[in-house]
XYZ file of C-alpha atoms in Angstrom:
517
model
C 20.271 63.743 -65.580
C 22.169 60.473 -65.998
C 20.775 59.648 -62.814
C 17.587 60.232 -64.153
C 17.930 58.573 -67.101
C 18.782 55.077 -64.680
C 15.738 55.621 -62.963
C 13.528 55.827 -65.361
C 15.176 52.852 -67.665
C 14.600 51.422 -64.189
C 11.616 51.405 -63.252
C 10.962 50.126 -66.826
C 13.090 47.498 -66.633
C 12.186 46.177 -63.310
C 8.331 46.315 -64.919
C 9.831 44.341 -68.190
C 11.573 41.834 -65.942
C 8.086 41.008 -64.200
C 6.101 40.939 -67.252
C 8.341 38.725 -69.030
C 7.835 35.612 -66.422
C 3.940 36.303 -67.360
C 4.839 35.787 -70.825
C 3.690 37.050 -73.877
C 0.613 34.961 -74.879
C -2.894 36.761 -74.432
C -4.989 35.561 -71.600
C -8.178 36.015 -70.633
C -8.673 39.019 -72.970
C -5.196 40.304 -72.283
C -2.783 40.812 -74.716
C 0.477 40.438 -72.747
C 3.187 41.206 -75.380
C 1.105 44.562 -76.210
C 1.082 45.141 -72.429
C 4.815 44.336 -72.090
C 5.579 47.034 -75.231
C 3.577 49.319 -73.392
C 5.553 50.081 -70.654
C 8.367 51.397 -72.511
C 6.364 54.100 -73.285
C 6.223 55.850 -69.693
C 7.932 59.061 -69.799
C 6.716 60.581 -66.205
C 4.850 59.352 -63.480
C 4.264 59.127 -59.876
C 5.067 55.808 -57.802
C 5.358 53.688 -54.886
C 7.954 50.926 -54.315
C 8.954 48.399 -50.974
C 11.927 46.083 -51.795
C 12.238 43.602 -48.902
C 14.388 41.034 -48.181
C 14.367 38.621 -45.401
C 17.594 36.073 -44.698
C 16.777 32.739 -42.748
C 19.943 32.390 -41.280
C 21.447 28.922 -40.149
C 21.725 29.088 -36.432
C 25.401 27.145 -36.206
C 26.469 31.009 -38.688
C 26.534 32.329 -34.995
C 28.403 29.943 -32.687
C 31.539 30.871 -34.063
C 31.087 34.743 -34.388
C 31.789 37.291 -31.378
C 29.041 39.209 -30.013
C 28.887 42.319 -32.093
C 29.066 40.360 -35.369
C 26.178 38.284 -34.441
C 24.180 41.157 -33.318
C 24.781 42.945 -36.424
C 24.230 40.072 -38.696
C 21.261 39.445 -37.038
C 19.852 42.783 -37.461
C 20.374 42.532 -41.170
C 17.932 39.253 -41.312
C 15.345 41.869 -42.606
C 15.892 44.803 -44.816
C 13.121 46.931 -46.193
C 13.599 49.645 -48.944
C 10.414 52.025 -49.282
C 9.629 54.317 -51.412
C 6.441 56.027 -50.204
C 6.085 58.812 -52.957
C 8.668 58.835 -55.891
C 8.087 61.587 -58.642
C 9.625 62.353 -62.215
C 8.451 64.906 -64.367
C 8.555 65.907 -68.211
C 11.934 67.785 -67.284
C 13.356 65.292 -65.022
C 13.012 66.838 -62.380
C 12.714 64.023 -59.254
C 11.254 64.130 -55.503
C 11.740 60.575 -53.933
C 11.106 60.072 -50.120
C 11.476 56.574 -48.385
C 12.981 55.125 -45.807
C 15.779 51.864 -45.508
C 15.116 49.913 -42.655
C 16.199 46.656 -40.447
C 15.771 44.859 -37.190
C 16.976 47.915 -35.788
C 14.837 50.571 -36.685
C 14.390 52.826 -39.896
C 16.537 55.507 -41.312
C 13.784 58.247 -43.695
C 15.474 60.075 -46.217
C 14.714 62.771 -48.896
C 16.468 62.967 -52.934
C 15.809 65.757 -54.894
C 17.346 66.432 -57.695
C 17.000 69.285 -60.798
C 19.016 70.173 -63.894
C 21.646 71.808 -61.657
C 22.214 69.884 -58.523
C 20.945 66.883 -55.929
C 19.683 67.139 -52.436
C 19.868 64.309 -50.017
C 18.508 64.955 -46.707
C 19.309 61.751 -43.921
C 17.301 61.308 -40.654
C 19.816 62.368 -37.976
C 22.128 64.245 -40.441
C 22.301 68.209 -39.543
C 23.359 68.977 -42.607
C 21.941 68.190 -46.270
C 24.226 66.498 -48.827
C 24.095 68.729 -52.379
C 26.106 67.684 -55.149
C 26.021 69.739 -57.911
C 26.841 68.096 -61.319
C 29.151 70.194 -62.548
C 30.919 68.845 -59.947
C 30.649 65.260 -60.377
C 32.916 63.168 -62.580
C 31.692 62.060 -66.002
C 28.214 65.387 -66.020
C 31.206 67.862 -66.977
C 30.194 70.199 -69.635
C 31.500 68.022 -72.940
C 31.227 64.391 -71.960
C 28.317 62.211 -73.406
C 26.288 62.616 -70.241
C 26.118 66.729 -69.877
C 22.445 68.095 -69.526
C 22.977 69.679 -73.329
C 23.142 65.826 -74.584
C 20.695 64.473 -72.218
C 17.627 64.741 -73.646
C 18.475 63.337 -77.076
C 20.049 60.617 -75.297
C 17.130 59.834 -73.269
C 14.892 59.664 -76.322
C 17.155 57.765 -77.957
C 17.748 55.158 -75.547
C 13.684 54.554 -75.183
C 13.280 54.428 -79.107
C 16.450 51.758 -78.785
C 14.434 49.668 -76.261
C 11.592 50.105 -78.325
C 12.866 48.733 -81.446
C 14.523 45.713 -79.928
C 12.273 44.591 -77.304
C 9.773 42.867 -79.765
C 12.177 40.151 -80.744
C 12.757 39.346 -76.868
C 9.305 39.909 -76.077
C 7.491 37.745 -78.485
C 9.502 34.345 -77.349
C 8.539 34.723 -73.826
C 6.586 31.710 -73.075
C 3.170 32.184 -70.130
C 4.379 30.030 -66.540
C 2.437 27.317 -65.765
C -0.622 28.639 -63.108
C -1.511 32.476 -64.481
C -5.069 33.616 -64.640
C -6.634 36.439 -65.146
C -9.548 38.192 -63.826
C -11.107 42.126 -63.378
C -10.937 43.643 -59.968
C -10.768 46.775 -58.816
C -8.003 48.284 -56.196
C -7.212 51.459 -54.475
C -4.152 52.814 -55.823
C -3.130 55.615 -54.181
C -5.949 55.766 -52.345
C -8.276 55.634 -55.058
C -10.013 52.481 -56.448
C -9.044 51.929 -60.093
C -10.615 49.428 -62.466
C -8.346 47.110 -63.254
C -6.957 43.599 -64.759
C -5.135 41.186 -62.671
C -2.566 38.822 -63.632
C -2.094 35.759 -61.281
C 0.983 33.605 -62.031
C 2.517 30.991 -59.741
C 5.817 29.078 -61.062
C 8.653 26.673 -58.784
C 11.487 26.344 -59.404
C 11.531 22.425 -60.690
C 9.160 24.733 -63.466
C 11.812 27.290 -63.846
C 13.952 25.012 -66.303
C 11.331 24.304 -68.203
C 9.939 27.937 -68.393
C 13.724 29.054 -69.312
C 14.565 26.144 -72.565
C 11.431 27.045 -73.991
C 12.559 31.135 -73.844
C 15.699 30.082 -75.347
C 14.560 28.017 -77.632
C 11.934 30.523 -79.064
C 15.079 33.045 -79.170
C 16.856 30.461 -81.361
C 14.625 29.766 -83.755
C 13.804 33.127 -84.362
C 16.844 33.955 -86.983
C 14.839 36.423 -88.725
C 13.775 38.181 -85.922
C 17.390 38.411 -84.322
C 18.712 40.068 -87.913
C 15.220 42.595 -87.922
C 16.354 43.272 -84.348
C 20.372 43.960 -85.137
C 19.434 46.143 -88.050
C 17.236 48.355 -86.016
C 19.950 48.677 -83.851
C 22.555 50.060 -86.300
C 19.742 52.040 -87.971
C 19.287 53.370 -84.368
C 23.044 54.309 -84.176
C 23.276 55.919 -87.635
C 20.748 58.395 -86.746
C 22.036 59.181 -83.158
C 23.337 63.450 -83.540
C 26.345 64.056 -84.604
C 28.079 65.482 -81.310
C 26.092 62.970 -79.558
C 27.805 59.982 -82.128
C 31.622 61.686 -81.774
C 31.179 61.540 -78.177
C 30.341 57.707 -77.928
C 33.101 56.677 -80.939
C 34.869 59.795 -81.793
C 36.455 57.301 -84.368
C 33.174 56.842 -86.142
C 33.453 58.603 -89.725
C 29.910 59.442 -91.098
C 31.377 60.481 -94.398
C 32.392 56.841 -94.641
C 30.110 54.368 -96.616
C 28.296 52.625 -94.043
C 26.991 48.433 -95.190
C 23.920 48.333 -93.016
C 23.636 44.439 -93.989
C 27.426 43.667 -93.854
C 27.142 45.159 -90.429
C 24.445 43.304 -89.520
C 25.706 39.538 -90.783
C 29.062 40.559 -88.720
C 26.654 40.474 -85.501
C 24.364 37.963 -86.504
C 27.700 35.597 -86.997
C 28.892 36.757 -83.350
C 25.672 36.844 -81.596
C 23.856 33.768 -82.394
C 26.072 31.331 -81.599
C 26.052 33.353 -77.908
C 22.639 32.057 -78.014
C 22.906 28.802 -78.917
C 25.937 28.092 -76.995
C 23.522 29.151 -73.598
C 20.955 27.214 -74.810
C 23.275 24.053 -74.706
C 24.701 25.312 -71.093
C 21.656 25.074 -69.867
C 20.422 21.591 -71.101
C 23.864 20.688 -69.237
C 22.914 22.391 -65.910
C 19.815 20.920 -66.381
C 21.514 17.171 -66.097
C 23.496 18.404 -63.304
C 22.497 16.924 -59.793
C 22.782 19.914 -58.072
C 20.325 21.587 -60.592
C 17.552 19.564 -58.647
C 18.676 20.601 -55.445
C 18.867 24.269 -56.505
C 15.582 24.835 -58.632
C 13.253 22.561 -56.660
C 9.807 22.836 -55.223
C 11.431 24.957 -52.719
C 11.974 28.000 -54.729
C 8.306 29.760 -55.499
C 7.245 32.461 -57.262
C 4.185 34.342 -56.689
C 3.682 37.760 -58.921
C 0.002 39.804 -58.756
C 0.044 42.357 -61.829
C -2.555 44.868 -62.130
C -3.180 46.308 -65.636
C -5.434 49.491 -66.459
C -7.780 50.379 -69.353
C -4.671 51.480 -71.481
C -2.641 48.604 -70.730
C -0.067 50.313 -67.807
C 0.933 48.831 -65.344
C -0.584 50.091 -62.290
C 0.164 47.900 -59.563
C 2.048 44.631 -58.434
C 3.527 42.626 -55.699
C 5.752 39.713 -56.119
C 7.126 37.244 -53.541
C 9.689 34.950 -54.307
C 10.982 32.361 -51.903
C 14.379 30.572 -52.240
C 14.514 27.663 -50.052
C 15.884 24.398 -52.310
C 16.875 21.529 -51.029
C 20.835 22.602 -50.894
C 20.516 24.992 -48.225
C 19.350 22.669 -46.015
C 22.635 21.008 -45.894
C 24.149 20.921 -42.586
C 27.504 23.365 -43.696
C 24.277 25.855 -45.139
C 24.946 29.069 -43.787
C 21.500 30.237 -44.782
C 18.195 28.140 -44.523
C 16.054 30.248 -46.882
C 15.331 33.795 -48.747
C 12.591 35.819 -49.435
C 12.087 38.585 -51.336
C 9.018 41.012 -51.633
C 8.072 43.622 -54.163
C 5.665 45.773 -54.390
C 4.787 48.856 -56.090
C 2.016 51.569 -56.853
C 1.835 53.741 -59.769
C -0.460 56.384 -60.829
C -0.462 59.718 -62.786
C 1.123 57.759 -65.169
C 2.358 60.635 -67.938
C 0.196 62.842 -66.782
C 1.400 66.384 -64.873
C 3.519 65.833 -62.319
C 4.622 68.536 -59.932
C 7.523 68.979 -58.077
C 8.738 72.102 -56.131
C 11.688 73.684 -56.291
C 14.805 72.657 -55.038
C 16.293 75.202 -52.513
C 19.998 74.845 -51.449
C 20.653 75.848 -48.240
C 24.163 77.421 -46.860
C 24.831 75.386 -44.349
C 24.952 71.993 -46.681
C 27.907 69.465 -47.070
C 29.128 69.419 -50.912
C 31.457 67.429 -52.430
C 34.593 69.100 -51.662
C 33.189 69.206 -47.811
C 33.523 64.780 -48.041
C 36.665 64.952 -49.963
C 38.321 66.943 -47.232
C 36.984 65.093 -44.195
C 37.965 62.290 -42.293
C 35.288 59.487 -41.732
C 34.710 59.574 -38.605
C 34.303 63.538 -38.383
C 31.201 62.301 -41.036
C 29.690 59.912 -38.121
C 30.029 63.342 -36.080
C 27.592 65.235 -38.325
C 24.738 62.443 -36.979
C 22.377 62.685 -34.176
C 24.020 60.477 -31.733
C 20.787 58.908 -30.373
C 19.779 58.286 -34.478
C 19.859 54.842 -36.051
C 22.578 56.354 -38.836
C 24.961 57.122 -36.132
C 24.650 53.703 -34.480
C 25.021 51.811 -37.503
C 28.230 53.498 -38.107
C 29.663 54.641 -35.015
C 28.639 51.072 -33.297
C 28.176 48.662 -35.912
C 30.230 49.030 -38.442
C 33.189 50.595 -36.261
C 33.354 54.018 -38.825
C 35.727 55.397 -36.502
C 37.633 53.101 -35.568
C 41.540 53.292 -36.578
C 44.676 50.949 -36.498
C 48.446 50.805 -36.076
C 50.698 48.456 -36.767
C 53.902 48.902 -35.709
C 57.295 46.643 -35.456
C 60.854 46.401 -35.189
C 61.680 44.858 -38.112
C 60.250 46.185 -41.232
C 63.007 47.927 -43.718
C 60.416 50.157 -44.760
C 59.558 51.723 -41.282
C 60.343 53.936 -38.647
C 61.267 50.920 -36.147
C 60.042 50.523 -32.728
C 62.086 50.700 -29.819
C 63.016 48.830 -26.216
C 65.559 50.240 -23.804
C 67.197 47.787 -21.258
C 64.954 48.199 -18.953
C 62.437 46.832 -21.172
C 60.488 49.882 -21.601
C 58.724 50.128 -25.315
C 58.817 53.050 -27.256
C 56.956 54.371 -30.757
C 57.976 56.732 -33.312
C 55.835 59.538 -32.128
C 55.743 61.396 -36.312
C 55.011 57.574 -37.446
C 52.120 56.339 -34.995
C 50.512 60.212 -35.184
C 50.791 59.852 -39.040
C 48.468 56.110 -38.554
C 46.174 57.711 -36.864
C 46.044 60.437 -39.262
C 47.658 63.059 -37.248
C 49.908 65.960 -38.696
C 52.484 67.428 -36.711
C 52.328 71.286 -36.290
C 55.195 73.874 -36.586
C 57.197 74.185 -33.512
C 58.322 77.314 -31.972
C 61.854 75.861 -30.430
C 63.979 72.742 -30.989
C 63.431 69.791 -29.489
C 59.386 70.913 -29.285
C 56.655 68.527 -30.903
C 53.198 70.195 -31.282
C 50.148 68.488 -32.732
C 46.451 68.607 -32.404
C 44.570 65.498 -32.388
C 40.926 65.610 -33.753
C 40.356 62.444 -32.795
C 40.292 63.420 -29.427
C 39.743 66.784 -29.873
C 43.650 67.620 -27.941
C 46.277 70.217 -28.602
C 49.257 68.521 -27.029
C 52.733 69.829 -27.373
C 55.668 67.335 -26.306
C 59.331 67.979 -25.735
C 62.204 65.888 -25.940
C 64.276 64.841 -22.923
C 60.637 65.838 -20.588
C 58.183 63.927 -18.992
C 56.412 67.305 -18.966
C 53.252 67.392 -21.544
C 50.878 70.511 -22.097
C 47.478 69.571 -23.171
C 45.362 71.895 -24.262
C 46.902 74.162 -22.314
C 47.094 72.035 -18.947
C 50.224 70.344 -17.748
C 50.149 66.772 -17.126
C 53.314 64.030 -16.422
C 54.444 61.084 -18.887
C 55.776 58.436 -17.421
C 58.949 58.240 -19.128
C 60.767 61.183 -20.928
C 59.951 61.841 -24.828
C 63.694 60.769 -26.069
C 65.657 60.634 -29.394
C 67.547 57.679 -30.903
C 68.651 57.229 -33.988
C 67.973 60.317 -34.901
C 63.933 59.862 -34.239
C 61.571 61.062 -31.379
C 60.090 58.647 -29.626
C 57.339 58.533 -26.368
C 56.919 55.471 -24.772
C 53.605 53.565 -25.363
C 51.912 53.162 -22.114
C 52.467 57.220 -22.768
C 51.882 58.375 -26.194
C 49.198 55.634 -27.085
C 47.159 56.079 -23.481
C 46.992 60.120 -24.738
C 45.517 59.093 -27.609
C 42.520 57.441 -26.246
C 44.454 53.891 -27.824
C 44.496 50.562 -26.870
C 47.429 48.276 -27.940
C 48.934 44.292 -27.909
C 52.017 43.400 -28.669
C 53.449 40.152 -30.046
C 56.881 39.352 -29.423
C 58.411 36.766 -31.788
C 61.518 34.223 -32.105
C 64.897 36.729 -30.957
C 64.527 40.283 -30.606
C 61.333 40.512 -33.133
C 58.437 42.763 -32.269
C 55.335 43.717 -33.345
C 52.441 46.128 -32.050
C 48.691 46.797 -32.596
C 46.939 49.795 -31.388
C 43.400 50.821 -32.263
C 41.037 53.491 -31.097
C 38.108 54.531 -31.934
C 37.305 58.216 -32.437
């Protein structure tokens, strides 16, 4: 439910933050600070989303990578989050199916989630993720954010943003170019009569756009204390168990001054204000500000508003190219960044099917308990998951370190011949290895999941049994100092390991093995 509770603060957020750079001013017929207010009043709906973000990368960022940092770098130059159907209903209840993509290719998934549990469902994964939140930390029965407190939180929070957003709301000044006009577009597949909201803005505008905002918020004393009193009004009639669970300090017995509390804040929070007001006159007469917020940062934002002021509709594209990152040591050239989003249904009744559990799903306690790479193992190997973390990002890949030195480790070992040997409990331990129980002295029994080998070694032999079949060591499994050691070429080639080693000023050594698994 707290997750629920983030979405839909959101989605309303992420609305607010796009309405407030069309200001608040009516235009054309539009009254913008009603339609801002507005939004705060969606409850349930169904939507749409694509977040996209696309890196122009300098080309000298390459020269000094290997290979397989470059090509995964490069294949991050365009991410795409999308959303093609996202549903909430009046019991928050949620369906959400998208997909995250890249150069690469795309990766669809499925969240579900009811009062009892959450279903995620990943292309290439065989089994579903459910996490039930009883068993997640901070949904315990109790804590602030159980599913008994949730809904009187949730209205709370809304009547919150409701009280306070007027005071921000109202100082929002309109961008330079915004126009608006009627149109109609599908939406969801179905043409809608709408109002669209055209604004344009650069950066070299920005500055502008952001003093006036502040100093709107400034001058507006009154409206800061109307806005701080609502707010302890707000608290004051939060539940009681709901209260003792944010401040279990908080006496309501105690006489409470409503405008002693309120001066208190007023003296802390508006010199906040005016102190970011003056920081940003002093950016402002910075150099670099003109080289950051230049004609090479644009915004472009489409807003379509229905008949009862939601917002229906919008797509944004802002570009971030300023003069700075075209400096030679730049190691990115430009940014841009696309939203767009759909909404319809808009409170209305949404419906959502039931979430079934299966058996064969991976809970929490399954991840706690596993290794990561025996996650990568639960992919598809030919999907794009499995790649990206088998391949790219090297999941399964483990390291030793190893040395003679070190007070705080078993040591490595050379005989005179030259021949170097590791601790065998030590190195298994790295690579997250257990040794098993053995049935006679001088017997060391393990099985390695890595590599998926029962192995069982004995001291003094060259003689190894893996899974089940004999095979020949090189040099005898030995004990000095009390510790069992194989020799590396040995030990580290059964393990499916690769290995360098570094040999310093005197008798100093130091080894690095790494497989992946």
């Amino acid at each position: 439910m707290r997750n629920r509770l983030s979405k839909s603060i959101g989605i309303i957020f992420c609305t607010f933050l796009l309405l407030a750079l069309i200001g608040c001013q009516a235009v054309g017929g539009l009254d913008l600070n009603k339609t801002i207010l507005k939004q705060f009043e969606v409850t349930h709906q169904e939507t749409s989303q694509l977040f996209e973000i696309e890196i122009d990368f300098n080309d000298e960022l390459f020269s000094d990578m290997d290979s397989h940092d470059a090509s995964l770098l490069k294949s991050f130059q365009k991410i795409t989050f999308k959303i093609d159907q996202m549903k909430m209903d009046e019991s928050g209840n949620q369906l959400l199916k998208g997909s995250f993509s890249n150069l690469k290719g795309s990766i669809p998934f499925t969240f579900q989630s009811d009062k009892s549990a959450i279903r995620i469902d990943l292309d290439g994964l065989s089994r579903p993720l459910v996490f039930k939140w009883d068993e997640l930390n901070g949904y315990e029965e109790g804590s602030v954010f159980s599913f008994k407190n949730q809904e009187t939180i949730g209205s709370a929070v809304r009547k919150l943003i409701q009280d306070v957003a007027p005071y921000f709301v109202k100082g929002l000044p309109n961008p330079p170019v915004i126009n608006v006009s009627q149109t109609n577009v599908p939406i969801n597949g179905l043409p809608t009569n709408v109002l669209q909201t055209h604004i344009e803005m650069n950066g070299s505008q920005l500055g502008d756009w952001l003093s006036t905002y502040l100093e709107n918020l400034v001058n507006d004393q009154e409206g800061l204390k109307a806005t701080l009193r609502k707010a302890v009004e707000w608290m004051l009639e939060l539940p009681p168990e709901v209260m003792e669970m944010m401040d279990p300090e908080f006496d309501r017995e105690e006489e409470i001054n409503i405008d002693e509390i309120v001066a208190e804040g007023f003296d802390e929070l508006y010199p906040e204000l005016q102190a970011a007001q003056e920081e940003l006159a002093s950016a402002r007469e910075d150099e670099e500000w003109d080289q950051i917020f230049d004609e090479g940062v644009t915004l472009k934002a489409d807003v379509y508003v229905d008949e009862t002021l939601f917002v229906r509709k919008s797509d944004v594209e802002l570009k971030f190219a300023p003069a700075i990152l075209a400096e030679e040591d730049s190691p990115v050239r430009g940014i841009k960044v696309r939203y767009q989003s759909e909404s319809w249904n808009v409170n209305g009744a949404v419906e959502i099917p039931q979430l079934t559990i299966p058996s064969f799903k991976l809970t929490v306690t399954d991840l706690q308990q596993m290794k990561a790479y025996q996650f990568v193992r639960l992919f598809k190997e030919d999907s794009m998951m499995y790649d990206i973390l088998k391949n790219d990002l090297k999941v399964g890949r483990q390291s030793v370190f190893l040395n003679n030195f070190s007070e705080w480790r078993t040591p490595l070992y050379k005989n005179d011949k030259g021949t170097l040997y590791v601790p065998i409990r030590t190195t298994l331990s790295e690579f997250g290895v257990n040794l098993s129980p053995s049935t006679r002295a001088g017997e060391v029994r393990f099985y390695d999941d890595g590599t998926y080998q029962s192995v069982v070694l004995n001291v003094n032999s060259k003689k190894v049994t893996v899974n089940g079949e004999s095979i020949m060591f090189t040099q005898k499994v030995i004990k000095h100092d009390g510790v069992t050691y194989a020799a590396a070429d040995d030990l580290l080639g059964l393990l499916h390991a690769t290995y360098t080693v570094s040999d310093f000023s005197g008798d100093y050594i130091s080894l690095h093995a790494t497989r992946d698994v």
